[in-house]
Coordinates of C-alpha atoms in Angstrom, one line a residue:
Chain A
M1 CA 0.0 0.0 0.0
I2 CA 1.4 3.5 -0.9
T3 CA 1.4 5.7 2.1
C4 CA 2.0 9.4 3.0
P5 CA -0.7 9.8 1.9
T6 CA -2.7 6.7 1.3
A7 CA -5.4 6.5 -1.4
A8 CA -7.9 6.7 1.3
E9 CA -6.5 9.9 2.6
L10 CA -6.4 11.4 -0.7
R11 CA -10.2 10.6 -1.2
E12 CA -10.9 12.0 2.1
G13 CA -9.0 15.2 1.2
L14 CA -11.0 15.3 -2.1
D15 CA -14.4 14.9 -0.4
R16 CA -13.4 17.9 1.9
F17 CA -12.4 20.0 -1.1
D18 CA -15.8 19.1 -2.7
R19 CA -17.6 20.5 0.2
L20 CA -15.9 23.8 0.2
D21 CA -17.4 27.0 -1.2
D22 CA -15.8 28.1 -4.6
G23 CA -15.9 31.8 -3.7
D24 CA -12.3 32.4 -2.6
G25 CA -9.2 33.0 -4.8
R26 CA -7.4 29.9 -3.6
H27 CA -10.1 27.8 -4.9
A28 CA -9.0 27.8 -8.5
F29 CA -5.7 26.6 -7.5
L30 CA -7.0 24.0 -5.3
A31 CA -9.2 22.8 -8.1
R32 CA -6.3 22.1 -10.3
V33 CA -4.8 20.2 -7.3
A34 CA -7.9 18.2 -7.0
D35 CA -7.9 17.3 -10.6
N36 CA -4.4 16.1 -10.3
A37 CA -5.5 14.0 -7.2
R38 CA -8.4 12.3 -9.0
A39 CA -5.9 11.4 -12.1
L40 CA -3.4 10.1 -9.5
L41 CA -6.1 7.8 -7.9
A42 CA -7.0 6.5 -11.3
R43 CA -3.5 5.6 -12.0
E44 CA -3.0 4.0 -8.6
A45 CA -6.2 2.0 -9.3
E46 CA -4.6 0.7 -12.4
L47 CA -1.0 0.3 -11.5
G48 CA -0.9 0.1 -7.6
A49 CA -1.3 -3.6 -7.3
A50 CA 1.3 -4.7 -9.7
A51 CA 3.7 -2.1 -8.3
E52 CA 3.2 -3.3 -4.7
A53 CA 3.6 -6.8 -5.7
G54 CA 6.9 -6.1 -7.5
E55 CA 8.1 -4.2 -4.7
Q56 CA 7.2 -6.9 -2.1
A57 CA 8.8 -9.6 -4.1
R58 CA 12.2 -7.6 -4.4
L59 CA 12.2 -6.7 -0.8
S60 CA 11.7 -10.4 0.1
A61 CA 14.6 -11.5 -2.1
L62 CA 16.8 -8.7 -0.7
L63 CA 16.0 -9.3 3.0
G64 CA 15.7 -13.2 2.7
R65 CA 12.2 -13.1 4.4
D66 CA 8.4 -12.8 3.8
G67 CA 6.2 -10.2 5.2
D68 CA 3.9 -7.2 4.0
V69 CA 5.5 -4.3 2.1
Q70 CA 5.2 -2.0 5.3
T71 CA 7.2 -4.4 7.4
L72 CA 9.8 -5.2 4.8
N73 CA 10.4 -1.6 4.0
R74 CA 10.9 -0.9 7.7
L75 CA 13.3 -3.8 7.8
L76 CA 15.2 -2.6 4.9
C77 CA 15.6 0.9 6.4
E78 CA 16.8 -0.7 9.6
A79 CA 19.3 -2.8 7.7
L80 CA 20.7 0.3 6.0
A81 CA 20.7 2.2 9.2
A82 CA 22.6 -0.6 10.9
G83 CA 25.0 -1.1 8.1
T84 CA 24.0 -4.6 7.4
L85 CA 23.1 -3.5 3.9
S86 CA 25.1 -0.9 2.1
P87 CA 23.4 1.9 0.0
T88 CA 25.7 1.0 -2.8
D89 CA 25.0 -2.7 -2.8
P90 CA 24.1 -3.3 -6.5
A91 CA 21.0 -5.2 -5.3
V92 CA 19.8 -2.5 -3.0
M93 CA 20.4 0.0 -5.7
A94 CA 18.5 -1.9 -8.4
H95 CA 15.6 -2.2 -6.0
L96 CA 15.4 1.4 -5.1
R97 CA 15.7 2.2 -8.8
A98 CA 12.7 -0.2 -9.8
T99 CA 10.6 1.1 -7.0
A100 CA 11.2 4.8 -7.8
I101 CA 10.2 4.1 -11.5
D102 CA 7.1 2.2 -10.6
R103 CA 6.1 5.0 -7.9
I104 CA 6.6 8.0 -10.2
A105 CA 4.4 6.3 -12.8
I106 CA 1.5 6.6 -10.4
D107 CA 2.5 9.8 -8.6
Q108 CA 3.8 12.1 -11.3
P109 CA 4.3 10.3 -14.6
T110 CA 5.4 13.5 -16.4
Y111 CA 8.2 14.3 -13.9
C112 CA 11.4 14.8 -15.9
G113 CA 13.6 13.1 -13.5
L114 CA 12.3 9.7 -14.8
E115 CA 13.7 10.5 -18.3
A116 CA 17.0 11.8 -16.7
L117 CA 17.3 8.5 -14.9
L118 CA 16.6 6.2 -17.9
V119 CA 18.6 8.2 -20.5
T120 CA 21.8 8.6 -18.6
R121 CA 21.9 4.9 -17.7
A122 CA 21.6 3.8 -21.4
Chain B
M1 CA -3.5 46.1 11.3
D2 CA -4.0 48.5 8.4
I3 CA -0.9 48.0 6.2
A4 CA -2.0 50.6 3.5
A5 CA -2.5 53.3 6.1
A6 CA 0.8 52.6 8.0
L7 CA 2.6 52.6 4.6
A8 CA 1.0 56.0 3.6
R9 CA 2.1 57.5 7.0
L10 CA 5.7 56.1 6.6
A11 CA 6.1 57.5 2.9
P12 CA 7.8 60.8 3.6
R13 CA 10.6 58.7 5.4
L14 CA 11.0 56.5 2.4
S15 CA 11.6 59.1 -0.2
V16 CA 12.2 62.9 0.1
S17 CA 9.7 63.7 -2.6
A18 CA 6.9 61.4 -1.4
T19 CA 3.9 62.4 0.8
S20 CA 1.9 59.2 0.7
A21 CA 1.7 55.6 -0.6
R22 CA -0.7 53.8 -2.8
N23 CA -1.7 50.4 -4.5
A24 CA -0.7 48.4 -1.5
H25 CA -1.4 44.8 -2.2
R26 CA -0.3 41.5 -0.9
L27 CA 1.7 39.2 -3.3
S28 CA 1.0 35.4 -3.2
G29 CA 3.7 33.2 -1.9
G30 CA 5.5 32.8 1.4
A31 CA 3.5 31.5 4.5
S32 CA 6.1 32.3 6.8
L33 CA 6.6 36.0 5.5
E34 CA 4.2 38.4 3.8
T35 CA 5.5 40.4 0.8
W36 CA 3.5 43.6 -0.2
A37 CA 3.9 45.6 -3.2
F38 CA 3.2 49.3 -3.0
D39 CA 4.1 52.6 -4.8
L40 CA 4.9 56.0 -3.3
D41 CA 3.0 59.1 -4.8
D42 CA 6.3 60.2 -6.4
G43 CA 6.2 56.9 -8.4
T44 CA 8.9 54.9 -6.5
P45 CA 8.0 51.3 -6.6
L46 CA 8.7 49.4 -3.3
I47 CA 8.3 46.1 -1.5
L48 CA 7.4 45.6 2.1
R49 CA 8.5 42.4 3.7
R50 CA 7.0 41.6 7.1
R51 CA 6.3 38.8 9.5
P52 CA 2.7 38.1 9.9
D53 CA 1.1 39.0 13.3
N54 CA 1.3 35.9 15.6
A55 CA 3.6 34.1 13.3
P56 CA 4.8 30.8 14.7
P57 CA 8.5 30.9 15.6
R58 CA 10.7 29.0 13.2
D59 CA 14.1 27.8 14.1
T60 CA 15.8 28.4 10.8
A61 CA 14.4 31.9 10.2
Q62 CA 16.4 34.9 11.3
P63 CA 15.0 38.2 12.5
L64 CA 13.9 40.5 9.5
A65 CA 16.5 43.2 10.7
H66 CA 19.1 40.7 10.2
E67 CA 17.9 39.8 6.8
A68 CA 17.8 43.6 5.9
A69 CA 21.5 44.0 7.2
L70 CA 22.9 41.0 5.3
I71 CA 21.2 42.2 1.9
R72 CA 22.9 45.5 2.5
A73 CA 26.4 43.6 3.3
A74 CA 25.9 41.5 0.0
A75 CA 25.2 44.7 -1.9
A76 CA 28.3 46.1 -0.7
T77 CA 30.3 43.4 -2.4
G78 CA 28.7 44.0 -5.7
A79 CA 25.9 41.3 -5.6
P80 CA 22.7 42.3 -7.3
V81 CA 20.1 42.6 -4.7
P82 CA 17.2 45.0 -4.0
V83 CA 18.1 48.3 -2.2
V84 CA 17.0 48.1 1.5
V85 CA 15.3 51.5 1.9
H86 CA 14.1 51.3 5.6
V87 CA 14.0 48.9 8.5
C88 CA 10.8 49.3 10.4
E89 CA 10.7 50.5 14.0
P90 CA 7.9 49.7 16.4
S91 CA 6.5 53.2 15.9
D92 CA 6.0 52.5 12.2
G93 CA 3.0 50.3 13.2
L94 CA 4.1 47.5 10.8
G95 CA 5.4 45.1 13.1
E96 CA 8.7 43.2 12.1
A97 CA 9.4 44.4 8.7
Y98 CA 11.5 46.2 6.2
V99 CA 11.1 48.1 3.0
M100 CA 13.0 47.6 -0.1
G101 CA 13.0 48.7 -3.8
R102 CA 10.9 46.7 -6.2
L103 CA 12.8 45.4 -9.2
E104 CA 11.4 44.8 -12.7
G105 CA 11.5 41.3 -14.1
E106 CA 10.3 37.8 -13.8
T107 CA 10.7 35.2 -10.9
L108 CA 8.5 32.5 -12.2
G109 CA 10.8 29.5 -13.0
K110 CA 8.7 28.1 -15.8
R111 CA 8.6 31.4 -17.8
I112 CA 12.5 31.9 -17.4
V113 CA 13.3 28.4 -18.7
R114 CA 10.8 28.5 -21.6
G115 CA 9.7 32.1 -22.4
A116 CA 10.9 33.5 -25.7
A117 CA 11.5 36.8 -24.1
F118 CA 14.2 35.3 -21.8
E119 CA 16.0 33.3 -24.7
T120 CA 18.9 35.7 -25.0
V121 CA 19.5 36.1 -21.3
R122 CA 19.3 32.4 -20.8
Q123 CA 22.4 31.8 -22.7
G124 CA 24.9 33.3 -20.1
L125 CA 22.6 33.0 -17.0
A126 CA 24.3 30.0 -15.4
H127 CA 27.8 31.7 -15.8
R128 CA 26.2 34.8 -14.3
C129 CA 24.8 32.9 -11.4
G130 CA 28.4 31.6 -10.7
Q131 CA 29.6 35.1 -10.7
V132 CA 27.0 36.4 -8.5
L133 CA 27.5 33.5 -5.9
A134 CA 31.2 34.2 -5.9
R135 CA 30.3 37.9 -4.8
I136 CA 27.8 36.8 -2.2
H137 CA 30.4 34.2 -0.7
A138 CA 33.0 37.0 -0.6
T139 CA 31.0 39.1 1.8
P140 CA 33.3 40.0 4.7
P141 CA 32.0 38.1 7.8
E142 CA 32.7 41.1 10.1
T143 CA 30.0 43.1 8.2
L144 CA 27.3 40.4 8.7
P145 CA 24.8 40.1 11.5
A146 CA 24.8 37.1 13.8
L147 CA 24.0 34.0 11.7
T148 CA 23.9 30.3 12.3
T149 CA 26.7 28.1 11.0
S150 CA 26.1 24.7 9.5
D151 CA 28.1 22.2 7.5
A152 CA 27.3 19.1 5.5
L153 CA 27.1 16.7 8.5
G154 CA 25.3 19.2 10.6
E155 CA 22.6 19.6 7.8
L156 CA 22.3 15.8 7.3
A157 CA 21.7 15.4 11.1
R158 CA 19.1 18.2 11.2
Y159 CA 17.0 16.8 8.4
E160 CA 17.5 13.1 9.5
A161 CA 16.1 14.2 13.0
I162 CA 13.0 15.8 11.1
Y163 CA 12.6 12.7 8.9
R164 CA 12.6 10.4 12.0
Q165 CA 9.9 12.7 13.5
T166 CA 7.5 11.8 10.5
E167 CA 7.8 8.2 11.3
A168 CA 7.9 7.4 7.6
W169 CA 10.0 4.4 6.4
R170 CA 11.5 5.4 3.1
P171 CA 14.5 3.1 2.1
T172 CA 15.8 5.7 -0.6
F173 CA 16.0 8.4 2.1
E174 CA 17.6 6.0 4.3
A175 CA 20.2 5.0 1.7
A176 CA 20.8 8.6 0.9
F177 CA 21.4 9.7 4.5
R178 CA 24.0 6.9 5.0
Q179 CA 25.7 7.4 1.7
L180 CA 25.9 11.3 1.9
E181 CA 27.2 10.8 5.4
R182 CA 30.1 8.9 3.9
L183 CA 30.7 11.5 1.2
A184 CA 30.3 14.6 3.3
P185 CA 33.0 17.2 2.6
R186 CA 34.9 18.6 5.4
S187 CA 34.2 22.2 6.2
D188 CA 36.7 24.9 5.1
Q189 CA 36.2 28.4 6.2
P190 CA 32.5 28.9 6.3
V191 CA 31.1 31.8 4.1
L192 CA 27.8 33.6 3.8
V193 CA 25.6 31.2 2.0
H194 CA 22.3 32.4 0.6
G195 CA 20.5 29.2 1.5
D196 CA 17.7 29.4 -1.1
F197 CA 19.5 30.2 -4.3
R198 CA 17.3 28.7 -7.0
N199 CA 15.3 29.5 -10.0
G200 CA 12.2 31.0 -8.4
N201 CA 14.1 33.4 -6.1
L202 CA 16.0 35.1 -8.8
M203 CA 14.6 38.3 -10.5
I204 CA 15.5 37.9 -14.1
H205 CA 15.0 40.8 -16.6
P206 CA 14.6 40.0 -20.3
T207 CA 17.6 42.2 -21.3
G208 CA 19.3 42.8 -17.9
G209 CA 19.5 39.2 -16.8
L210 CA 20.0 38.5 -13.2
V211 CA 19.1 41.9 -11.5
G212 CA 18.3 40.7 -8.0
V213 CA 18.8 37.7 -5.6
L214 CA 15.6 37.5 -3.4
D215 CA 14.4 35.7 -0.3
W216 CA 17.4 35.8 2.1
E217 CA 15.3 34.2 4.9
L218 CA 17.5 31.0 5.1
A219 CA 20.9 32.7 4.9
H220 CA 23.6 31.3 7.1
L221 CA 27.4 30.6 7.3
G222 CA 28.4 27.3 5.5
D223 CA 30.0 25.5 2.7
P224 CA 29.9 27.6 -0.7
A225 CA 29.1 24.5 -2.7
E226 CA 25.8 24.4 -0.8
D227 CA 24.4 27.3 -3.0
L228 CA 25.8 25.8 -6.3
G229 CA 24.3 22.5 -5.6
W230 CA 20.9 23.8 -4.5
I231 CA 20.2 25.7 -7.8
C232 CA 20.9 22.4 -9.7
V233 CA 18.2 20.4 -7.7
N234 CA 16.0 18.8 -10.4
S235 CA 12.7 19.9 -8.8
W236 CA 13.4 23.5 -9.9
R237 CA 14.5 22.7 -13.5
F238 CA 10.8 23.1 -14.4
G239 CA 11.2 20.0 -16.9
Q240 CA 14.3 21.1 -18.5
W241 CA 16.4 18.3 -16.9
R242 CA 19.3 18.6 -19.4
K243 CA 20.0 22.0 -18.2
P244 CA 21.1 21.3 -14.7
V245 CA 21.5 24.9 -13.5
G246 CA 18.0 26.0 -12.8
G247 CA 16.8 24.5 -16.2
F248 CA 18.6 27.1 -18.1
G249 CA 22.4 26.3 -18.0
D250 CA 25.4 23.8 -17.7
Y251 CA 27.4 22.8 -14.6
Q252 CA 30.6 23.9 -16.2
A253 CA 29.2 27.4 -17.0
L254 CA 28.1 27.8 -13.3
L255 CA 31.5 26.5 -11.9
D256 CA 33.5 28.7 -14.5
G257 CA 31.6 31.8 -13.7
Y258 CA 32.3 31.1 -10.0
A259 CA 36.0 30.5 -10.4
E260 CA 36.5 33.5 -12.8
A261 CA 34.9 36.0 -10.3
G262 CA 37.3 34.7 -7.6
G263 CA 35.1 32.1 -5.8
G264 CA 37.7 29.3 -6.3
E265 CA 37.7 25.9 -7.9
I266 CA 34.9 23.8 -6.7
P267 CA 34.9 20.1 -8.0
L268 CA 31.6 18.9 -9.8
S269 CA 31.5 16.0 -7.2
R270 CA 31.2 18.6 -4.2
L271 CA 28.5 20.4 -6.0
Q272 CA 26.6 17.1 -6.7
F273 CA 27.0 16.1 -3.1
W274 CA 25.0 19.3 -2.2
Q275 CA 22.6 18.9 -5.0
A276 CA 21.8 15.3 -3.6
L277 CA 21.4 16.7 0.0
G278 CA 19.2 19.4 -1.6
S279 CA 16.8 16.8 -3.1
L280 CA 16.9 15.0 0.3
K281 CA 16.1 18.0 2.1
W282 CA 13.2 18.9 -0.3
G283 CA 11.8 15.4 0.1
V284 CA 11.9 15.6 3.9
M285 CA 10.1 19.0 3.7
C286 CA 7.4 17.3 1.5
L287 CA 7.0 14.8 4.2
M288 CA 6.7 17.4 6.8
M289 CA 4.2 19.2 4.7
Y290 CA 2.1 16.0 4.3
A291 CA 2.3 15.4 8.0
S292 CA 0.3 18.7 8.6
F293 CA -2.4 17.0 6.5
A294 CA -2.1 13.8 8.4
T295 CA -2.4 15.5 11.8
G296 CA -5.4 17.7 10.6
A297 CA -3.4 21.0 11.1
D298 CA -3.9 21.8 7.5
P299 CA -6.4 19.3 5.9
S300 CA -6.3 20.7 2.4
I301 CA -6.0 18.6 -0.7
E302 CA -2.7 20.6 -1.4
R303 CA -1.0 19.3 1.7
A304 CA -2.0 15.8 1.1
M305 CA -0.8 15.8 -2.5
I306 CA 2.6 17.4 -1.6
G307 CA 3.3 14.1 0.1
R308 CA 3.3 12.3 -3.3
R309 CA 6.0 14.6 -4.5
V310 CA 8.5 12.6 -2.3
S311 CA 8.6 10.2 -5.1
E312 CA 10.0 12.8 -7.3
T313 CA 12.9 13.4 -4.8
E314 CA 13.4 9.7 -4.6
I315 CA 13.8 9.2 -8.4
D316 CA 16.5 12.2 -8.3
L317 CA 18.1 10.6 -5.4
V318 CA 18.4 7.2 -7.1
H319 CA 19.9 9.0 -10.1
L320 CA 22.5 10.9 -8.0
L321 CA 23.4 7.9 -5.8
E322 CA 24.1 6.1 -9.2
V323 CA 26.1 9.0 -10.5
M324 CA 28.2 9.4 -7.5
A325 CA 28.7 5.6 -6.9

């Protein structure tokens, strides 16, 4: 599950936005943000499950154990903090790369950092 | 508080030929500081920077009188900055504030990197940014107000503490904190660092180029490469990722301009260390802003969505960790 915010939190934020009066000047700006949020939720509905399955499989392989994505992510963070896994370990870097690529496809598919990452590696 | 009336009363002290002020209106932007544009009746265009009444204290923000003092100190070394006209006193009725000249030009990064009007100045802009940073960094420390000092390891520790408070578990951030700790450059003599030198805080004129460095709120003493790295963070290239300096120029032009103006030779690796730390800092800030949604302090959809900009900094960090490996 993608967090910070979760899809449920985004829907809650959208519901609150939809109940606002459209009188003030900030409303036009928030309306564009709300449109972006709806488009993001649609992408997450389409791509989220596959992205999570891939992330979980990679984390399991990296850490040598099973668990849900939240637990495994926490364990990876703890292993990096403790130094039992190195941030320059090729397997760690490959996992972070794949996760970032899947995540940006949901959160912000037009972000230019994706092209920068893909092009300069090639 | 009636800002327009207070400015009208203050007008004769801002210009010898003025008797009143007009057109006072608040500009959009900063939540921690208010920016007002206004004109004197003799035609002088001015800006008021003031701390909002009952503003929550921020540990990184300095008093506005300090900000005004260091803009004056940077001006004395030849850096392009607005002219500080007046630092407000309690009797002015404007609270903590100062008045400066209003420059003509554009600050919107998207227009600066794409607009046809800026095509000519874009060519030399990265080089010019390097020159200007060399001037800022050369400001004699004894002319500055009291400022905090920080170095690479100190900044990393400060942002790691904030990250821990958010209780988010982001392996890319964890990897970046650990790798940047290993690569952290040792501090030489700390210099005046602007702290927010990026496309968006630079006043660019279609023919005059960089005419003013704005928003000195985060100025401190530190590593000169911090400013050079910050303007290269991908989040403020406005889609023009092939132009690392603000979306308008190349690394080498920035470094050459810096060295030619007496700033010294800075290796690209040191700049990119600070660029990566910049992405990491922006990522942690996005998490913090999301936290204000999660706690209900600011339940707007905008605060929720900024949490999903964390992945933008993660993809940039993955890229930089590969480049630096």
